[in-house]
């Protein structure tokens, strides 16, 4: 595994990081708790020391699973990345969505990052994770109802108390990052990035490179689309949010699979799967520090981690870049 420092901090994380959204089951059709715990442990055994989760993933379930999985591991050998600012138990802030919890009960989710809420959320996360500190604490989504300085003053307080080591953001643009930076030092921005979703390259990537902020690329496999295992007419489990997304409509699936067919020969030369090639390409992109890869079971977790073993030549990267640019 490769380990990279986040921003200008001394915190080292694994270039492939375990993304624990699907492990929480919420919006993914369900979860098998034991499979998820085993997947995290298996990825750790092959060098994935960093795990990214959030309270809203399964309304606490994902964090509990992560806490269970790292129980036997020395705390300084693993990096716990979690988030705040999405409440399903408090109707305050920006309304985000109507949803259902893992038991099928209706819930309303709000983006809210007020000071008292953050302090409360941190305590809940520490309890579920079974730890006394969080390595990277990230606002999950911008909240237009709370001043950015109020939000990050609360995070500063948590850092002073030793409950949080480093601060990051998710889904922030360059302007919002600069505003947050007036209050405390950010080390990272977690944003969606993939071969078929490269909007951040225009403004956010240049800002992060210039200001020494790491980018944590989430959905680098575009929620499974870039594994080559999704085809037109694919049937999703009930409750799987992907069924209604634009990227999972027949025309887009076909277009994506045509791109994947063109890069398949490179994957084959490295005895790698398409997913592994995509992950390796992602962490070779300018400004991208880590790729978050989710896994529902041990096999997927180990395969994701092994993406690090692919050594792409400059020629191969240029070829892939050209195909992606023409997408």
PDB file of N, CA and C in Angstrom, residues 126-217:
ATOM      1  N   UNK A 126     -18.025   9.448  18.556  1.00  0.00           N
ATOM      2  CA  UNK A 126     -16.980   8.835  19.392  1.00  0.00           C
ATOM      3  C   UNK A 126     -17.524   7.600  20.096  1.00  0.00           C
ATOM      4  N   UNK A 127     -18.750   7.699  20.583  1.00  0.00           N
ATOM      5  CA  UNK A 127     -19.363   6.560  21.280  1.00  0.00           C
ATOM      6  C   UNK A 127     -19.560   5.379  20.337  1.00  0.00           C
ATOM      7  N   UNK A 128     -20.116   5.648  19.153  1.00  0.00           N
ATOM      8  CA  UNK A 128     -20.378   4.553  18.200  1.00  0.00           C
ATOM      9  C   UNK A 128     -19.081   3.935  17.692  1.00  0.00           C
ATOM     10  N   UNK A 129     -18.070   4.773  17.480  1.00  0.00           N
ATOM     11  CA  UNK A 129     -16.791   4.294  16.946  1.00  0.00           C
ATOM     12  C   UNK A 129     -15.928   3.626  18.015  1.00  0.00           C
ATOM     13  N   UNK A 130     -16.296   3.840  19.275  1.00  0.00           N
ATOM     14  CA  UNK A 130     -15.537   3.221  20.362  1.00  0.00           C
ATOM     15  C   UNK A 130     -14.133   3.774  20.483  1.00  0.00           C
ATOM     16  N   UNK A 131     -13.980   5.094  20.258  1.00  0.00           N
ATOM     17  CA  UNK A 131     -12.663   5.723  20.311  1.00  0.00           C
ATOM     18  C   UNK A 131     -12.769   7.053  21.044  1.00  0.00           C
ATOM     19  N   UNK A 132     -11.616   7.614  21.440  1.00  0.00           N
ATOM     20  CA  UNK A 132     -11.679   8.912  22.110  1.00  0.00           C
ATOM     21  C   UNK A 132     -11.200  10.054  21.223  1.00  0.00           C
ATOM     22  N   UNK A 133     -10.864   9.748  19.971  1.00  0.00           N
ATOM     23  CA  UNK A 133     -10.556  10.826  19.036  1.00  0.00           C
ATOM     24  C   UNK A 133     -10.838  10.401  17.602  1.00  0.00           C
ATOM     25  N   UNK A 134     -11.075  11.397  16.759  1.00  0.00           N
ATOM     26  CA  UNK A 134     -11.334  11.202  15.331  1.00  0.00           C
ATOM     27  C   UNK A 134     -10.156  11.821  14.575  1.00  0.00           C
ATOM     28  N   UNK A 135      -9.562  11.071  13.649  1.00  0.00           N
ATOM     29  CA  UNK A 135      -8.387  11.571  12.926  1.00  0.00           C
ATOM     30  C   UNK A 135      -8.730  12.712  11.975  1.00  0.00           C
ATOM     31  N   UNK A 136      -9.835  12.563  11.250  1.00  0.00           N
ATOM     32  CA  UNK A 136     -10.256  13.612  10.315  1.00  0.00           C
ATOM     33  C   UNK A 136     -11.760  13.800  10.453  1.00  0.00           C
ATOM     34  N   UNK A 137     -12.166  15.030  10.839  1.00  0.00           N
ATOM     35  CA  UNK A 137     -13.579  15.347  11.033  1.00  0.00           C
ATOM     36  C   UNK A 137     -13.994  16.291   9.920  1.00  0.00           C
ATOM     37  N   UNK A 138     -15.011  15.897   9.141  1.00  0.00           N
ATOM     38  CA  UNK A 138     -15.367  16.601   7.918  1.00  0.00           C
ATOM     39  C   UNK A 138     -16.827  17.041   7.934  1.00  0.00           C
ATOM     40  N   UNK A 139     -17.087  18.274   7.521  1.00  0.00           N
ATOM     41  CA  UNK A 139     -18.482  18.674   7.318  1.00  0.00           C
ATOM     42  C   UNK A 139     -18.975  17.919   6.089  1.00  0.00           C
ATOM     43  N   UNK A 140     -20.168  17.313   6.192  1.00  0.00           N
ATOM     44  CA  UNK A 140     -20.641  16.410   5.138  1.00  0.00           C
ATOM     45  C   UNK A 140     -21.119  17.162   3.895  1.00  0.00           C
ATOM     46  N   UNK A 141     -21.884  18.223   4.113  1.00  0.00           N
ATOM     47  CA  UNK A 141     -22.378  19.076   3.016  1.00  0.00           C
ATOM     48  C   UNK A 141     -22.436  20.505   3.514  1.00  0.00           C
ATOM     49  N   UNK A 142     -22.320  21.480   2.623  1.00  0.00           N
ATOM     50  CA  UNK A 142     -22.499  22.875   3.053  1.00  0.00           C
ATOM     51  C   UNK A 142     -23.887  23.073   3.660  1.00  0.00           C
ATOM     52  N   UNK A 143     -23.965  23.962   4.648  1.00  0.00           N
ATOM     53  CA  UNK A 143     -25.234  24.317   5.283  1.00  0.00           C
ATOM     54  C   UNK A 143     -25.393  25.822   5.157  1.00  0.00           C
ATOM     55  N   UNK A 144     -26.331  26.261   4.325  1.00  0.00           N
ATOM     56  CA  UNK A 144     -26.474  27.695   4.043  1.00  0.00           C
ATOM     57  C   UNK A 144     -27.079  28.461   5.217  1.00  0.00           C
ATOM     58  N   UNK A 145     -27.629  27.759   6.207  1.00  0.00           N
ATOM     59  CA  UNK A 145     -28.310  28.432   7.320  1.00  0.00           C
ATOM     60  C   UNK A 145     -27.368  28.769   8.474  1.00  0.00           C
ATOM     61  N   UNK A 146     -26.137  28.265   8.426  1.00  0.00           N
ATOM     62  CA  UNK A 146     -25.177  28.507   9.508  1.00  0.00           C
ATOM     63  C   UNK A 146     -23.934  29.197   8.951  1.00  0.00           C
ATOM     64  N   UNK A 147     -23.486  30.296   9.573  1.00  0.00           N
ATOM     65  CA  UNK A 147     -22.249  30.938   9.109  1.00  0.00           C
ATOM     66  C   UNK A 147     -21.083  29.953   9.157  1.00  0.00           C
ATOM     67  N   UNK A 148     -20.245  29.970   8.120  1.00  0.00           N
ATOM     68  CA  UNK A 148     -19.126  29.035   8.046  1.00  0.00           C
ATOM     69  C   UNK A 148     -18.189  29.186   9.246  1.00  0.00           C
ATOM     70  N   UNK A 149     -18.002  30.434   9.721  1.00  0.00           N
ATOM     71  CA  UNK A 149     -17.093  30.605  10.865  1.00  0.00           C
ATOM     72  C   UNK A 149     -17.649  29.973  12.132  1.00  0.00           C
ATOM     73  N   UNK A 150     -18.967  29.973  12.310  1.00  0.00           N
ATOM     74  CA  UNK A 150     -19.563  29.312  13.487  1.00  0.00           C
ATOM     75  C   UNK A 150     -19.277  27.805  13.449  1.00  0.00           C
ATOM     76  N   UNK A 151     -19.458  27.232  12.264  1.00  0.00           N
ATOM     77  CA  UNK A 151     -19.218  25.798  12.101  1.00  0.00           C
ATOM     78  C   UNK A 151     -17.787  25.435  12.486  1.00  0.00           C
ATOM     79  N   UNK A 152     -16.831  26.175  11.951  1.00  0.00           N
ATOM     80  CA  UNK A 152     -15.440  25.776  12.145  1.00  0.00           C
ATOM     81  C   UNK A 152     -14.846  26.253  13.465  1.00  0.00           C
ATOM     82  N   UNK A 153     -15.513  27.208  14.122  1.00  0.00           N
ATOM     83  CA  UNK A 153     -15.137  27.521  15.506  1.00  0.00           C
ATOM     84  C   UNK A 153     -15.459  26.331  16.410  1.00  0.00           C
ATOM     85  N   UNK A 154     -16.581  25.659  16.116  1.00  0.00           N
ATOM     86  CA  UNK A 154     -16.947  24.468  16.890  1.00  0.00           C
ATOM     87  C   UNK A 154     -15.931  23.346  16.671  1.00  0.00           C
ATOM     88  N   UNK A 155     -15.500  23.174  15.413  1.00  0.00           N
ATOM     89  CA  UNK A 155     -14.504  22.130  15.113  1.00  0.00           C
ATOM     90  C   UNK A 155     -13.167  22.485  15.776  1.00  0.00           C
ATOM     91  N   UNK A 156     -12.810  23.768  15.777  1.00  0.00           N
ATOM     92  CA  UNK A 156     -11.582  24.208  16.447  1.00  0.00           C
ATOM     93  C   UNK A 156     -11.605  23.834  17.924  1.00  0.00           C
ATOM     94  N   UNK A 157     -12.772  24.017  18.535  1.00  0.00           N
ATOM     95  CA  UNK A 157     -12.915  23.687  19.951  1.00  0.00           C
ATOM     96  C   UNK A 157     -12.691  22.187  20.172  1.00  0.00           C
ATOM     97  N   UNK A 158     -13.225  21.367  19.278  1.00  0.00           N
ATOM     98  CA  UNK A 158     -13.051  19.914  19.387  1.00  0.00           C
ATOM     99  C   UNK A 158     -11.584  19.518  19.213  1.00  0.00           C
ATOM    100  N   UNK A 159     -10.881  20.259  18.335  1.00  0.00           N
ATOM    101  CA  UNK A 159      -9.446  19.998  18.148  1.00  0.00           C
ATOM    102  C   UNK A 159      -8.682  20.371  19.426  1.00  0.00           C
ATOM    103  N   UNK A 160      -9.041  21.508  20.023  1.00  0.00           N
ATOM    104  CA  UNK A 160      -8.408  21.929  21.281  1.00  0.00           C
ATOM    105  C   UNK A 160      -8.613  20.884  22.380  1.00  0.00           C
ATOM    106  N   UNK A 161      -9.785  20.280  22.391  1.00  0.00           N
ATOM    107  CA  UNK A 161     -10.120  19.280  23.413  1.00  0.00           C
ATOM    108  C   UNK A 161      -9.490  17.918  23.131  1.00  0.00           C
ATOM    109  N   UNK A 162      -8.869  17.768  21.951  1.00  0.00           N
ATOM    110  CA  UNK A 162      -8.232  16.501  21.613  1.00  0.00           C
ATOM    111  C   UNK A 162      -9.187  15.448  21.080  1.00  0.00           C
ATOM    112  N   UNK A 163     -10.446  15.836  20.844  1.00  0.00           N
ATOM    113  CA  UNK A 163     -11.430  14.872  20.338  1.00  0.00           C
ATOM    114  C   UNK A 163     -11.321  14.711  18.821  1.00  0.00           C
ATOM    115  N   UNK A 164     -10.755  15.721  18.182  1.00  0.00           N
ATOM    116  CA  UNK A 164     -10.545  15.712  16.729  1.00  0.00           C
ATOM    117  C   UNK A 164      -9.100  16.099  16.480  1.00  0.00           C
ATOM    118  N   UNK A 165      -8.453  15.415  15.517  1.00  0.00           N
ATOM    119  CA  UNK A 165      -7.053  15.730  15.203  1.00  0.00           C
ATOM    120  C   UNK A 165      -6.933  16.728  14.043  1.00  0.00           C
ATOM    121  N   UNK A 166      -7.749  16.527  12.997  1.00  0.00           N
ATOM    122  CA  UNK A 166      -7.649  17.373  11.801  1.00  0.00           C
ATOM    123  C   UNK A 166      -9.045  17.662  11.253  1.00  0.00           C
ATOM    124  N   UNK A 167      -9.169  18.803  10.560  1.00  0.00           N
ATOM    125  CA  UNK A 167     -10.463  19.215   9.994  1.00  0.00           C
ATOM    126  C   UNK A 167     -10.438  19.147   8.485  1.00  0.00           C
ATOM    127  N   UNK A 168     -11.544  18.698   7.930  1.00  0.00           N
ATOM    128  CA  UNK A 168     -11.701  18.663   6.482  1.00  0.00           C
ATOM    129  C   UNK A 168     -13.121  19.046   6.113  1.00  0.00           C
ATOM    130  N   UNK A 169     -13.360  19.136   4.817  1.00  0.00           N
ATOM    131  CA  UNK A 169     -14.701  19.433   4.317  1.00  0.00           C
ATOM    132  C   UNK A 169     -15.070  18.387   3.269  1.00  0.00           C
ATOM    133  N   UNK A 170     -16.336  18.338   2.966  1.00  0.00           N
ATOM    134  CA  UNK A 170     -16.828  17.500   1.855  1.00  0.00           C
ATOM    135  C   UNK A 170     -17.748  18.372   1.004  1.00  0.00           C
ATOM    136  N   UNK A 171     -17.677  18.198  -0.282  1.00  0.00           N
ATOM    137  CA  UNK A 171     -18.614  18.859  -1.204  1.00  0.00           C
ATOM    138  C   UNK A 171     -18.574  20.383  -1.121  1.00  0.00           C
ATOM    139  N   UNK A 172     -17.424  20.926  -0.740  1.00  0.00           N
ATOM    140  CA  UNK A 172     -17.236  22.370  -0.707  1.00  0.00           C
ATOM    141  C   UNK A 172     -16.607  22.820  -2.025  1.00  0.00           C
ATOM    142  N   UNK A 173     -16.957  24.035  -2.464  1.00  0.00           N
ATOM    143  CA  UNK A 173     -16.257  24.610  -3.608  1.00  0.00           C
ATOM    144  C   UNK A 173     -15.063  25.420  -3.088  1.00  0.00           C
ATOM    145  N   UNK A 174     -14.279  25.971  -4.002  1.00  0.00           N
ATOM    146  CA  UNK A 174     -13.064  26.694  -3.619  1.00  0.00           C
ATOM    147  C   UNK A 174     -13.386  27.906  -2.735  1.00  0.00           C
ATOM    148  N   UNK A 175     -14.444  28.634  -3.063  1.00  0.00           N
ATOM    149  CA  UNK A 175     -14.811  29.816  -2.279  1.00  0.00           C
ATOM    150  C   UNK A 175     -15.167  29.432  -0.843  1.00  0.00           C
ATOM    151  N   UNK A 176     -15.943  28.360  -0.678  1.00  0.00           N
ATOM    152  CA  UNK A 176     -16.336  27.918   0.665  1.00  0.00           C
ATOM    153  C   UNK A 176     -15.120  27.441   1.460  1.00  0.00           C
ATOM    154  N   UNK A 177     -14.184  26.780   0.777  1.00  0.00           N
ATOM    155  CA  UNK A 177     -12.957  26.342   1.455  1.00  0.00           C
ATOM    156  C   UNK A 177     -12.163  27.550   1.956  1.00  0.00           C
ATOM    157  N   UNK A 178     -12.025  28.560   1.110  1.00  0.00           N
ATOM    158  CA  UNK A 178     -11.275  29.762   1.488  1.00  0.00           C
ATOM    159  C   UNK A 178     -11.929  30.448   2.690  1.00  0.00           C
ATOM    160  N   UNK A 179     -13.251  30.449   2.720  1.00  0.00           N
ATOM    161  CA  UNK A 179     -13.986  31.056   3.835  1.00  0.00           C
ATOM    162  C   UNK A 179     -13.724  30.277   5.133  1.00  0.00           C
ATOM    163  N   UNK A 180     -13.763  28.953   5.052  1.00  0.00           N
ATOM    164  CA  UNK A 180     -13.513  28.114   6.234  1.00  0.00           C
ATOM    165  C   UNK A 180     -12.081  28.293   6.736  1.00  0.00           C
ATOM    166  N   UNK A 181     -11.163  28.493   5.806  1.00  0.00           N
ATOM    167  CA  UNK A 181      -9.744  28.635   6.143  1.00  0.00           C
ATOM    168  C   UNK A 181      -9.470  29.874   7.004  1.00  0.00           C
ATOM    169  N   UNK A 182     -10.395  30.816   6.998  1.00  0.00           N
ATOM    170  CA  UNK A 182     -10.215  32.020   7.831  1.00  0.00           C
ATOM    171  C   UNK A 182     -10.310  31.668   9.313  1.00  0.00           C
ATOM    172  N   UNK A 183     -10.959  30.532   9.599  1.00  0.00           N
ATOM    173  CA  UNK A 183     -11.183  30.129  10.989  1.00  0.00           C
ATOM    174  C   UNK A 183     -10.206  29.053  11.449  1.00  0.00           C
ATOM    175  N   UNK A 184      -9.925  28.085  10.599  1.00  0.00           N
ATOM    176  CA  UNK A 184      -8.958  27.045  10.966  1.00  0.00           C
ATOM    177  C   UNK A 184      -8.350  26.423   9.720  1.00  0.00           C
ATOM    178  N   UNK A 185      -7.283  25.695   9.907  1.00  0.00           N
ATOM    179  CA  UNK A 185      -6.587  25.055   8.790  1.00  0.00           C
ATOM    180  C   UNK A 185      -7.318  23.787   8.363  1.00  0.00           C
ATOM    181  N   UNK A 186      -7.686  23.731   7.100  1.00  0.00           N
ATOM    182  CA  UNK A 186      -8.272  22.517   6.534  1.00  0.00           C
ATOM    183  C   UNK A 186      -7.158  21.678   5.918  1.00  0.00           C
ATOM    184  N   UNK A 187      -7.294  20.354   6.010  1.00  0.00           N
ATOM    185  CA  UNK A 187      -6.299  19.504   5.345  1.00  0.00           C
ATOM    186  C   UNK A 187      -6.848  18.867   4.080  1.00  0.00           C
ATOM    187  N   UNK A 188      -8.194  18.863   3.921  1.00  0.00           N
ATOM    188  CA  UNK A 188      -8.732  18.090   2.794  1.00  0.00           C
ATOM    189  C   UNK A 188     -10.137  18.515   2.396  1.00  0.00           C
ATOM    190  N   UNK A 189     -10.495  18.091   1.189  1.00  0.00           N
ATOM    191  CA  UNK A 189     -11.863  18.226   0.679  1.00  0.00           C
ATOM    192  C   UNK A 189     -12.234  16.895   0.044  1.00  0.00           C
ATOM    193  N   UNK A 190     -13.321  16.313   0.517  1.00  0.00           N
ATOM    194  CA  UNK A 190     -13.802  15.042  -0.038  1.00  0.00           C
ATOM    195  C   UNK A 190     -14.914  15.358  -1.039  1.00  0.00           C
ATOM    196  N   UNK A 191     -14.643  15.038  -2.302  1.00  0.00           N
ATOM    197  CA  UNK A 191     -15.579  15.405  -3.362  1.00  0.00           C
ATOM    198  C   UNK A 191     -15.700  14.278  -4.392  1.00  0.00           C
ATOM    199  N   UNK A 192     -16.846  14.220  -5.091  1.00  0.00           N
ATOM    200  CA  UNK A 192     -17.006  13.162  -6.086  1.00  0.00           C
ATOM    201  C   UNK A 192     -16.099  13.399  -7.283  1.00  0.00           C
ATOM    202  N   UNK A 193     -15.438  12.344  -7.711  1.00  0.00           N
ATOM    203  CA  UNK A 193     -14.577  12.430  -8.891  1.00  0.00           C
ATOM    204  C   UNK A 193     -14.444  11.048  -9.503  1.00  0.00           C
ATOM    205  N   UNK A 194     -14.635  10.978 -10.800  1.00  0.00           N
ATOM    206  CA  UNK A 194     -14.437   9.712 -11.505  1.00  0.00           C
ATOM    207  C   UNK A 194     -14.159  10.006 -12.978  1.00  0.00           C
ATOM    208  N   UNK A 195     -13.859   8.965 -13.732  1.00  0.00           N
ATOM    209  CA  UNK A 195     -13.619   9.109 -15.175  1.00  0.00           C
ATOM    210  C   UNK A 195     -14.788   9.781 -15.886  1.00  0.00           C
ATOM    211  N   UNK A 196     -15.985   9.581 -15.359  1.00  0.00           N
ATOM    212  CA  UNK A 196     -17.181  10.117 -16.028  1.00  0.00           C
ATOM    213  C   UNK A 196     -17.820  11.262 -15.235  1.00  0.00           C
ATOM    214  N   UNK A 197     -17.077  11.790 -14.261  1.00  0.00           N
ATOM    215  CA  UNK A 197     -17.580  12.895 -13.438  1.00  0.00           C
ATOM    216  C   UNK A 197     -16.378  13.727 -12.984  1.00  0.00           C
ATOM    217  N   UNK A 198     -15.976  14.693 -13.840  1.00  0.00           N
ATOM    218  CA  UNK A 198     -14.722  15.406 -13.608  1.00  0.00           C
ATOM    219  C   UNK A 198     -14.905  16.906 -13.422  1.00  0.00           C
ATOM    220  N   UNK A 199     -16.085  17.303 -12.993  1.00  0.00           N
ATOM    221  CA  UNK A 199     -16.385  18.729 -12.848  1.00  0.00           C
ATOM    222  C   UNK A 199     -15.452  19.485 -11.911  1.00  0.00           C
ATOM    223  N   UNK A 200     -14.882  18.799 -10.930  1.00  0.00           N
ATOM    224  CA  UNK A 200     -14.040  19.485  -9.935  1.00  0.00           C
ATOM    225  C   UNK A 200     -12.702  19.951 -10.506  1.00  0.00           C
ATOM    226  N   UNK A 201     -12.346  19.440 -11.710  1.00  0.00           N
ATOM    227  CA  UNK A 201     -11.032  19.775 -12.271  1.00  0.00           C
ATOM    228  C   UNK A 201     -10.932  21.238 -12.689  1.00  0.00           C
ATOM    229  N   UNK A 202     -12.067  21.891 -12.861  1.00  0.00           N
ATOM    230  CA  UNK A 202     -12.059  23.274 -13.361  1.00  0.00           C
ATOM    231  C   UNK A 202     -11.580  24.262 -12.289  1.00  0.00           C
ATOM    232  N   UNK A 203     -12.131  24.161 -11.092  1.00  0.00           N
ATOM    233  CA  UNK A 203     -11.850  25.175 -10.073  1.00  0.00           C
ATOM    234  C   UNK A 203     -11.311  24.588  -8.767  1.00  0.00           C
ATOM    235  N   UNK A 204     -11.934  23.509  -8.287  1.00  0.00           N
ATOM    236  CA  UNK A 204     -11.593  23.001  -6.955  1.00  0.00           C
ATOM    237  C   UNK A 204     -10.224  22.328  -6.919  1.00  0.00           C
ATOM    238  N   UNK A 205      -9.908  21.525  -7.932  1.00  0.00           N
ATOM    239  CA  UNK A 205      -8.596  20.862  -7.963  1.00  0.00           C
ATOM    240  C   UNK A 205      -7.460  21.890  -7.993  1.00  0.00           C
ATOM    241  N   UNK A 206      -7.503  22.899  -8.890  1.00  0.00           N
ATOM    242  CA  UNK A 206      -6.431  23.902  -8.879  1.00  0.00           C
ATOM    243  C   UNK A 206      -6.293  24.606  -7.525  1.00  0.00           C
ATOM    244  N   UNK A 207      -7.431  24.929  -6.887  1.00  0.00           N
ATOM    245  CA  UNK A 207      -7.383  25.584  -5.577  1.00  0.00           C
ATOM    246  C   UNK A 207      -6.683  24.689  -4.560  1.00  0.00           C
ATOM    247  N   UNK A 208      -7.046  23.409  -4.555  1.00  0.00           N
ATOM    248  CA  UNK A 208      -6.472  22.479  -3.570  1.00  0.00           C
ATOM    249  C   UNK A 208      -4.973  22.281  -3.799  1.00  0.00           C
ATOM    250  N   UNK A 209      -4.565  22.183  -5.061  1.00  0.00           N
ATOM    251  CA  UNK A 209      -3.138  22.029  -5.360  1.00  0.00           C
ATOM    252  C   UNK A 209      -2.373  23.263  -4.895  1.00  0.00           C
ATOM    253  N   UNK A 210      -2.897  24.433  -5.240  1.00  0.00           N
ATOM    254  CA  UNK A 210      -2.220  25.691  -4.907  1.00  0.00           C
ATOM    255  C   UNK A 210      -2.103  25.897  -3.395  1.00  0.00           C
ATOM    256  N   UNK A 211      -3.109  25.441  -2.649  1.00  0.00           N
ATOM    257  CA  UNK A 211      -3.159  25.689  -1.202  1.00  0.00           C
ATOM    258  C   UNK A 211      -2.813  24.464  -0.357  1.00  0.00           C
ATOM    259  N   UNK A 212      -2.236  23.452  -0.991  1.00  0.00           N
ATOM    260  CA  UNK A 212      -1.800  22.235  -0.281  1.00  0.00           C
ATOM    261  C   UNK A 212      -2.924  21.559   0.502  1.00  0.00           C
ATOM    262  N   UNK A 213      -4.064  21.405  -0.152  1.00  0.00           N
ATOM    263  CA  UNK A 213      -5.184  20.666   0.431  1.00  0.00           C
ATOM    264  C   UNK A 213      -5.333  19.347  -0.324  1.00  0.00           C
ATOM    265  N   UNK A 214      -5.520  18.280   0.401  1.00  0.00           N
ATOM    266  CA  UNK A 214      -5.706  16.988  -0.251  1.00  0.00           C
ATOM    267  C   UNK A 214      -7.127  16.836  -0.764  1.00  0.00           C
ATOM    268  N   UNK A 215      -7.251  16.125  -1.878  1.00  0.00           N
ATOM    269  CA  UNK A 215      -8.580  15.762  -2.372  1.00  0.00           C
ATOM    270  C   UNK A 215      -8.792  14.283  -2.113  1.00  0.00           C
ATOM    271  N   UNK A 216      -9.894  13.990  -1.435  1.00  0.00           N
ATOM    272  CA  UNK A 216     -10.318  12.612  -1.204  1.00  0.00           C
ATOM    273  C   UNK A 216     -11.424  12.343  -2.216  1.00  0.00           C
ATOM    274  N   UNK A 217     -11.114  11.544  -3.216  1.00  0.00           N
ATOM    275  CA  UNK A 217     -12.081  11.300  -4.294  1.00  0.00           C
ATOM    276  C   UNK A 217     -13.091  10.250  -3.858  1.00  0.00           C
TER     277      UNK A 217
END
